[in-house]
Amino acid sequence: MTEVLTREEYRAAVSKPKRGNKFGARRTVFDGITFDSKREAEVYRDLKLLERAGRISGFERQRKFELIVNGEIIGSAKIDFAFIDHDQDGRFRCVDVKGVVTREFKRTQKIIKAAYNIDVEVWK
């Protein structure tokens, strides 16, 4: 005797299981915001505390930068956090939280440095 499956049951049976993040990061929700990793959520929490204490200002999440080469926009990159650090004489800082620094990210860092003269810091 053959078994009859509904369309949903068949699709569930033959679908591939979802792969996790290739670097092992797990999405985390903090303050109603979904972060790509637990570490990114921790950095966000710490920076929000510094902002409340008045040590940083102009705090932004997911700051977008246009990647410009020879006057032409070739793409864009989102950097996790940007802020003005009052502990370092009002310096503008951009921070990206990474577990693994890839070759692609290093290239993005160089383009942002060339186009905007901003060093993107990597916090692990």
mmCIF file with all atom_site columns, N, CA and C in Angstrom, residues 19-62:
data_model
loop_
_atom_site.group_PDB
_atom_site.id
_atom_site.type_symbol
_atom_site.label_atom_id
_atom_site.label_alt_id
_atom_site.label_comp_id
_atom_site.label_asym_id
_atom_site.label_entity_id
_atom_site.label_seq_id
_atom_site.pdbx_PDB_ins_code
_atom_site.Cartn_x
_atom_site.Cartn_y
_atom_site.Cartn_z
_atom_site.occupancy
_atom_site.B_iso_or_equiv
_atom_site.pdbx_formal_charge
_atom_site.auth_seq_id
_atom_site.auth_comp_id
_atom_site.auth_asym_id
_atom_site.auth_atom_id
_atom_site.pdbx_PDB_model_num
ATOM 1   N N  . ARG A 1 19 ? 21.004 25.777 6.468  1.00 0.00 ? 19 ARG A N  1
ATOM 2   C CA . ARG A 1 19 ? 22.380 25.811 6.953  1.00 0.00 ? 19 ARG A CA 1
ATOM 3   C C  . ARG A 1 19 ? 22.539 26.948 7.938  1.00 0.00 ? 19 ARG A C  1
ATOM 4   N N  . GLY A 1 20 ? 23.403 26.751 8.897  1.00 0.00 ? 20 GLY A N  1
ATOM 5   C CA . GLY A 1 20 ? 23.710 27.823 9.835  1.00 0.00 ? 20 GLY A CA 1
ATOM 6   C C  . GLY A 1 20 ? 24.739 28.758 9.230  1.00 0.00 ? 20 GLY A C  1
ATOM 7   N N  . ASN A 1 21 ? 25.134 29.748 9.970  1.00 0.00 ? 21 ASN A N  1
ATOM 8   C CA . ASN A 1 21 ? 26.155 30.682 9.537  1.00 0.00 ? 21 ASN A CA 1
ATOM 9   C C  . ASN A 1 21 ? 27.469 29.938 9.369  1.00 0.00 ? 21 ASN A C  1
ATOM 10  N N  . LYS A 1 22 ? 28.190 30.209 8.285  1.00 0.00 ? 22 LYS A N  1
ATOM 11  C CA . LYS A 1 22 ? 29.425 29.464 8.027  1.00 0.00 ? 22 LYS A CA 1
ATOM 12  C C  . LYS A 1 22 ? 30.530 29.768 9.034  1.00 0.00 ? 22 LYS A C  1
ATOM 13  N N  . PHE A 1 23 ? 30.392 30.867 9.783  1.00 0.00 ? 23 PHE A N  1
ATOM 14  C CA . PHE A 1 23 ? 31.379 31.196 10.800 1.00 0.00 ? 23 PHE A CA 1
ATOM 15  C C  . PHE A 1 23 ? 30.882 30.870 12.207 1.00 0.00 ? 23 PHE A C  1
ATOM 16  N N  . GLY A 1 24 ? 29.700 30.278 12.315 1.00 0.00 ? 24 GLY A N  1
ATOM 17  C CA . GLY A 1 24 ? 29.179 29.854 13.610 1.00 0.00 ? 24 GLY A CA 1
ATOM 18  C C  . GLY A 1 24 ? 28.445 30.928 14.399 1.00 0.00 ? 24 GLY A C  1
ATOM 19  N N  . ALA A 1 25 ? 28.205 32.092 13.794 1.00 0.00 ? 25 ALA A N  1
ATOM 20  C CA . ALA A 1 25 ? 27.498 33.170 14.496 1.00 0.00 ? 25 ALA A CA 1
ATOM 21  C C  . ALA A 1 25 ? 26.011 32.825 14.626 1.00 0.00 ? 25 ALA A C  1
ATOM 22  N N  . ARG A 1 26 ? 25.423 33.236 15.722 1.00 0.00 ? 26 ARG A N  1
ATOM 23  C CA . ARG A 1 26 ? 23.991 32.994 15.947 1.00 0.00 ? 26 ARG A CA 1
ATOM 24  C C  . ARG A 1 26 ? 23.283 34.318 16.100 1.00 0.00 ? 26 ARG A C  1
ATOM 25  N N  . ARG A 1 27 ? 22.187 34.455 15.389 1.00 0.00 ? 27 ARG A N  1
ATOM 26  C CA . ARG A 1 27 ? 21.399 35.686 15.491 1.00 0.00 ? 27 ARG A CA 1
ATOM 27  C C  . ARG A 1 27 ? 20.902 35.858 16.919 1.00 0.00 ? 27 ARG A C  1
ATOM 28  N N  . THR A 1 28 ? 20.945 37.100 17.382 1.00 0.00 ? 28 THR A N  1
ATOM 29  C CA . THR A 1 28 ? 20.567 37.410 18.754 1.00 0.00 ? 28 THR A CA 1
ATOM 30  C C  . THR A 1 28 ? 19.665 38.640 18.750 1.00 0.00 ? 28 THR A C  1
ATOM 31  N N  . VAL A 1 29 ? 18.642 38.614 19.584 1.00 0.00 ? 29 VAL A N  1
ATOM 32  C CA . VAL A 1 29 ? 17.743 39.763 19.706 1.00 0.00 ? 29 VAL A CA 1
ATOM 33  C C  . VAL A 1 29 ? 18.023 40.459 21.028 1.00 0.00 ? 29 VAL A C  1
ATOM 34  N N  . PHE A 1 30 ? 18.232 41.777 20.952 1.00 0.00 ? 30 PHE A N  1
ATOM 35  C CA . PHE A 1 30 ? 18.462 42.589 22.145 1.00 0.00 ? 30 PHE A CA 1
ATOM 36  C C  . PHE A 1 30 ? 17.770 43.919 21.909 1.00 0.00 ? 30 PHE A C  1
ATOM 37  N N  . ASP A 1 31 ? 17.013 44.402 22.886 1.00 0.00 ? 31 ASP A N  1
ATOM 38  C CA . ASP A 1 31 ? 16.264 45.670 22.774 1.00 0.00 ? 31 ASP A CA 1
ATOM 39  C C  . ASP A 1 31 ? 15.327 45.672 21.564 1.00 0.00 ? 31 ASP A C  1
ATOM 40  N N  . GLY A 1 32 ? 14.840 44.504 21.182 1.00 0.00 ? 32 GLY A N  1
ATOM 41  C CA . GLY A 1 32 ? 13.938 44.408 20.038 1.00 0.00 ? 32 GLY A CA 1
ATOM 42  C C  . GLY A 1 32 ? 14.645 44.496 18.696 1.00 0.00 ? 32 GLY A C  1
ATOM 43  N N  . ILE A 1 33 ? 15.979 44.475 18.694 1.00 0.00 ? 33 ILE A N  1
ATOM 44  C CA . ILE A 1 33 ? 16.765 44.549 17.459 1.00 0.00 ? 33 ILE A CA 1
ATOM 45  C C  . ILE A 1 33 ? 17.442 43.202 17.248 1.00 0.00 ? 33 ILE A C  1
ATOM 46  N N  . THR A 1 34 ? 17.386 42.691 16.030 1.00 0.00 ? 34 THR A N  1
ATOM 47  C CA . THR A 1 34 ? 18.042 41.432 15.710 1.00 0.00 ? 34 THR A CA 1
ATOM 48  C C  . THR A 1 34 ? 19.455 41.723 15.219 1.00 0.00 ? 34 THR A C  1
ATOM 49  N N  . PHE A 1 35 ? 20.425 41.117 15.876 1.00 0.00 ? 35 PHE A N  1
ATOM 50  C CA . PHE A 1 35 ? 21.831 41.274 15.515 1.00 0.00 ? 35 PHE A CA 1
ATOM 51  C C  . PHE A 1 35 ? 22.333 39.993 14.874 1.00 0.00 ? 35 PHE A C  1
ATOM 52  N N  . ASP A 1 36 ? 23.358 40.119 14.032 1.00 0.00 ? 36 ASP A N  1
ATOM 53  C CA . ASP A 1 36 ? 23.906 38.958 13.331 1.00 0.00 ? 36 ASP A CA 1
ATOM 54  C C  . ASP A 1 36 ? 24.650 38.011 14.257 1.00 0.00 ? 36 ASP A C  1
ATOM 55  N N  . SER A 1 37 ? 25.111 38.504 15.401 1.00 0.00 ? 37 SER A N  1
ATOM 56  C CA . SER A 1 37 ? 25.842 37.643 16.324 1.00 0.00 ? 37 SER A CA 1
ATOM 57  C C  . SER A 1 37 ? 25.630 38.115 17.759 1.00 0.00 ? 37 SER A C  1
ATOM 58  N N  . LYS A 1 38 ? 25.943 37.224 18.671 1.00 0.00 ? 38 LYS A N  1
ATOM 59  C CA . LYS A 1 38 ? 25.844 37.547 20.093 1.00 0.00 ? 38 LYS A CA 1
ATOM 60  C C  . LYS A 1 38 ? 26.844 38.650 20.454 1.00 0.00 ? 38 LYS A C  1
ATOM 61  N N  . ARG A 1 39 ? 28.028 38.574 19.875 1.00 0.00 ? 39 ARG A N  1
ATOM 62  C CA . ARG A 1 39 ? 29.064 39.569 20.158 1.00 0.00 ? 39 ARG A CA 1
ATOM 63  C C  . ARG A 1 39 ? 28.632 40.959 19.688 1.00 0.00 ? 39 ARG A C  1
ATOM 64  N N  . GLU A 1 40 ? 27.992 41.042 18.525 1.00 0.00 ? 40 GLU A N  1
ATOM 65  C CA . GLU A 1 40 ? 27.522 42.339 18.021 1.00 0.00 ? 40 GLU A CA 1
ATOM 66  C C  . GLU A 1 40 ? 26.483 42.940 18.968 1.00 0.00 ? 40 GLU A C  1
ATOM 67  N N  . ALA A 1 41 ? 25.608 42.103 19.530 1.00 0.00 ? 41 ALA A N  1
ATOM 68  C CA . ALA A 1 41 ? 24.611 42.580 20.492 1.00 0.00 ? 41 ALA A CA 1
ATOM 69  C C  . ALA A 1 41 ? 25.291 43.099 21.760 1.00 0.00 ? 41 ALA A C  1
ATOM 70  N N  . GLU A 1 42 ? 26.358 42.419 22.204 1.00 0.00 ? 42 GLU A N  1
ATOM 71  C CA . GLU A 1 42 ? 27.092 42.859 23.391 1.00 0.00 ? 42 GLU A CA 1
ATOM 72  C C  . GLU A 1 42 ? 27.756 44.218 23.156 1.00 0.00 ? 42 GLU A C  1
ATOM 73  N N  . VAL A 1 43 ? 28.346 44.395 21.980 1.00 0.00 ? 43 VAL A N  1
ATOM 74  C CA . VAL A 1 43 ? 29.000 45.672 21.658 1.00 0.00 ? 43 VAL A CA 1
ATOM 75  C C  . VAL A 1 43 ? 27.958 46.778 21.608 1.00 0.00 ? 43 VAL A C  1
ATOM 76  N N  . TYR A 1 44 ? 26.795 46.496 21.021 1.00 0.00 ? 44 TYR A N  1
ATOM 77  C CA . TYR A 1 44 ? 25.707 47.478 20.967 1.00 0.00 ? 44 TYR A CA 1
ATOM 78  C C  . TYR A 1 44 ? 25.316 47.907 22.382 1.00 0.00 ? 44 TYR A C  1
ATOM 79  N N  . ARG A 1 45 ? 25.138 46.931 23.271 1.00 0.00 ? 45 ARG A N  1
ATOM 80  C CA . ARG A 1 45 ? 24.764 47.230 24.658 1.00 0.00 ? 45 ARG A CA 1
ATOM 81  C C  . ARG A 1 45 ? 25.812 48.123 25.321 1.00 0.00 ? 45 ARG A C  1
ATOM 82  N N  . ASP A 1 46 ? 27.081 47.796 25.138 1.00 0.00 ? 46 ASP A N  1
ATOM 83  C CA . ASP A 1 46 ? 28.161 48.575 25.740 1.00 0.00 ? 46 ASP A CA 1
ATOM 84  C C  . ASP A 1 46 ? 28.198 49.999 25.185 1.00 0.00 ? 46 ASP A C  1
ATOM 85  N N  . LEU A 1 47 ? 28.021 50.131 23.871 1.00 0.00 ? 47 LEU A N  1
ATOM 86  C CA . LEU A 1 47 ? 28.051 51.466 23.269 1.00 0.00 ? 47 LEU A CA 1
ATOM 87  C C  . LEU A 1 47 ? 26.853 52.305 23.700 1.00 0.00 ? 47 LEU A C  1
ATOM 88  N N  . LYS A 1 48 ? 25.692 51.688 23.879 1.00 0.00 ? 48 LYS A N  1
ATOM 89  C CA . LYS A 1 48 ? 24.525 52.429 24.359 1.00 0.00 ? 48 LYS A CA 1
ATOM 90  C C  . LYS A 1 48 ? 24.761 52.934 25.780 1.00 0.00 ? 48 LYS A C  1
ATOM 91  N N  . LEU A 1 49 ? 25.434 52.138 26.601 1.00 0.00 ? 49 LEU A N  1
ATOM 92  C CA . LEU A 1 49 ? 25.772 52.585 27.961 1.00 0.00 ? 49 LEU A CA 1
ATOM 93  C C  . LEU A 1 49 ? 26.727 53.778 27.919 1.00 0.00 ? 49 LEU A C  1
ATOM 94  N N  . LEU A 1 50 ? 27.714 53.724 27.025 1.00 0.00 ? 50 LEU A N  1
ATOM 95  C CA . LEU A 1 50 ? 28.652 54.841 26.883 1.00 0.00 ? 50 LEU A CA 1
ATOM 96  C C  . LEU A 1 50 ? 27.934 56.089 26.381 1.00 0.00 ? 50 LEU A C  1
ATOM 97  N N  . GLU A 1 51 ? 26.952 55.905 25.505 1.00 0.00 ? 51 GLU A N  1
ATOM 98  C CA . GLU A 1 51 ? 26.189 57.044 25.004 1.00 0.00 ? 51 GLU A CA 1
ATOM 99  C C  . GLU A 1 51 ? 25.383 57.688 26.129 1.00 0.00 ? 51 GLU A C  1
ATOM 100 N N  . ARG A 1 52 ? 24.751 56.867 26.974 1.00 0.00 ? 52 ARG A N  1
ATOM 101 C CA . ARG A 1 52 ? 23.983 57.407 28.110 1.00 0.00 ? 52 ARG A CA 1
ATOM 102 C C  . ARG A 1 52 ? 24.884 58.123 29.099 1.00 0.00 ? 52 ARG A C  1
ATOM 103 N N  . ALA A 1 53 ? 26.133 57.654 29.216 1.00 0.00 ? 53 ALA A N  1
ATOM 104 C CA . ALA A 1 53 ? 27.086 58.278 30.141 1.00 0.00 ? 53 ALA A CA 1
ATOM 105 C C  . ALA A 1 53 ? 27.699 59.545 29.550 1.00 0.00 ? 53 ALA A C  1
ATOM 106 N N  . GLY A 1 54 ? 27.438 59.818 28.270 1.00 0.00 ? 54 GLY A N  1
ATOM 107 C CA . GLY A 1 54 ? 27.958 61.015 27.638 1.00 0.00 ? 54 GLY A CA 1
ATOM 108 C C  . GLY A 1 54 ? 29.375 60.888 27.121 1.00 0.00 ? 54 GLY A C  1
ATOM 109 N N  . ARG A 1 55 ? 29.915 59.680 27.080 1.00 0.00 ? 55 ARG A N  1
ATOM 110 C CA . ARG A 1 55 ? 31.280 59.488 26.600 1.00 0.00 ? 55 ARG A CA 1
ATOM 111 C C  . ARG A 1 55 ? 31.357 59.378 25.088 1.00 0.00 ? 55 ARG A C  1
ATOM 112 N N  . ILE A 1 56 ? 30.229 59.029 24.431 1.00 0.00 ? 56 ILE A N  1
ATOM 113 C CA . ILE A 1 56 ? 30.156 59.031 22.973 1.00 0.00 ? 56 ILE A CA 1
ATOM 114 C C  . ILE A 1 56 ? 28.854 59.728 22.557 1.00 0.00 ? 56 ILE A C  1
ATOM 115 N N  . SER A 1 57 ? 28.798 60.178 21.315 1.00 0.00 ? 57 SER A N  1
ATOM 116 C CA . SER A 1 57 ? 27.569 60.786 20.803 1.00 0.00 ? 57 SER A CA 1
ATOM 117 C C  . SER A 1 57 ? 27.452 60.470 19.317 1.00 0.00 ? 57 SER A C  1
ATOM 118 N N  . GLY A 1 58 ? 26.310 60.799 18.730 1.00 0.00 ? 58 GLY A N  1
ATOM 119 C CA . GLY A 1 58 ? 26.095 60.549 17.312 1.00 0.00 ? 58 GLY A CA 1
ATOM 120 C C  . GLY A 1 58 ? 26.102 59.072 16.963 1.00 0.00 ? 58 GLY A C  1
ATOM 121 N N  . PHE A 1 59 ? 25.680 58.252 17.900 1.00 0.00 ? 59 PHE A N  1
ATOM 122 C CA . PHE A 1 59 ? 25.727 56.800 17.726 1.00 0.00 ? 59 PHE A CA 1
ATOM 123 C C  . PHE A 1 59 ? 24.790 56.352 16.608 1.00 0.00 ? 59 PHE A C  1
ATOM 124 N N  . GLU A 1 60 ? 25.314 55.565 15.673 1.00 0.00 ? 60 GLU A N  1
ATOM 125 C CA . GLU A 1 60 ? 24.522 55.023 14.560 1.00 0.00 ? 60 GLU A CA 1
ATOM 126 C C  . GLU A 1 60 ? 24.786 53.538 14.416 1.00 0.00 ? 60 GLU A C  1
ATOM 127 N N  . ARG A 1 61 ? 23.742 52.803 14.069 1.00 0.00 ? 61 ARG A N  1
ATOM 128 C CA . ARG A 1 61 ? 23.872 51.384 13.714 1.00 0.00 ? 61 ARG A CA 1
ATOM 129 C C  . ARG A 1 61 ? 23.785 51.262 12.206 1.00 0.00 ? 61 ARG A C  1
ATOM 130 N N  . GLN A 1 62 ? 24.505 50.307 11.656 1.00 0.00 ? 62 GLN A N  1
ATOM 131 C CA . GLN A 1 62 ? 24.451 49.979 10.234 1.00 0.00 ? 62 GLN A CA 1
ATOM 132 C C  . GLN A 1 62 ? 24.649 51.208 9.349  1.00 0.00 ? 62 GLN A C  1
#
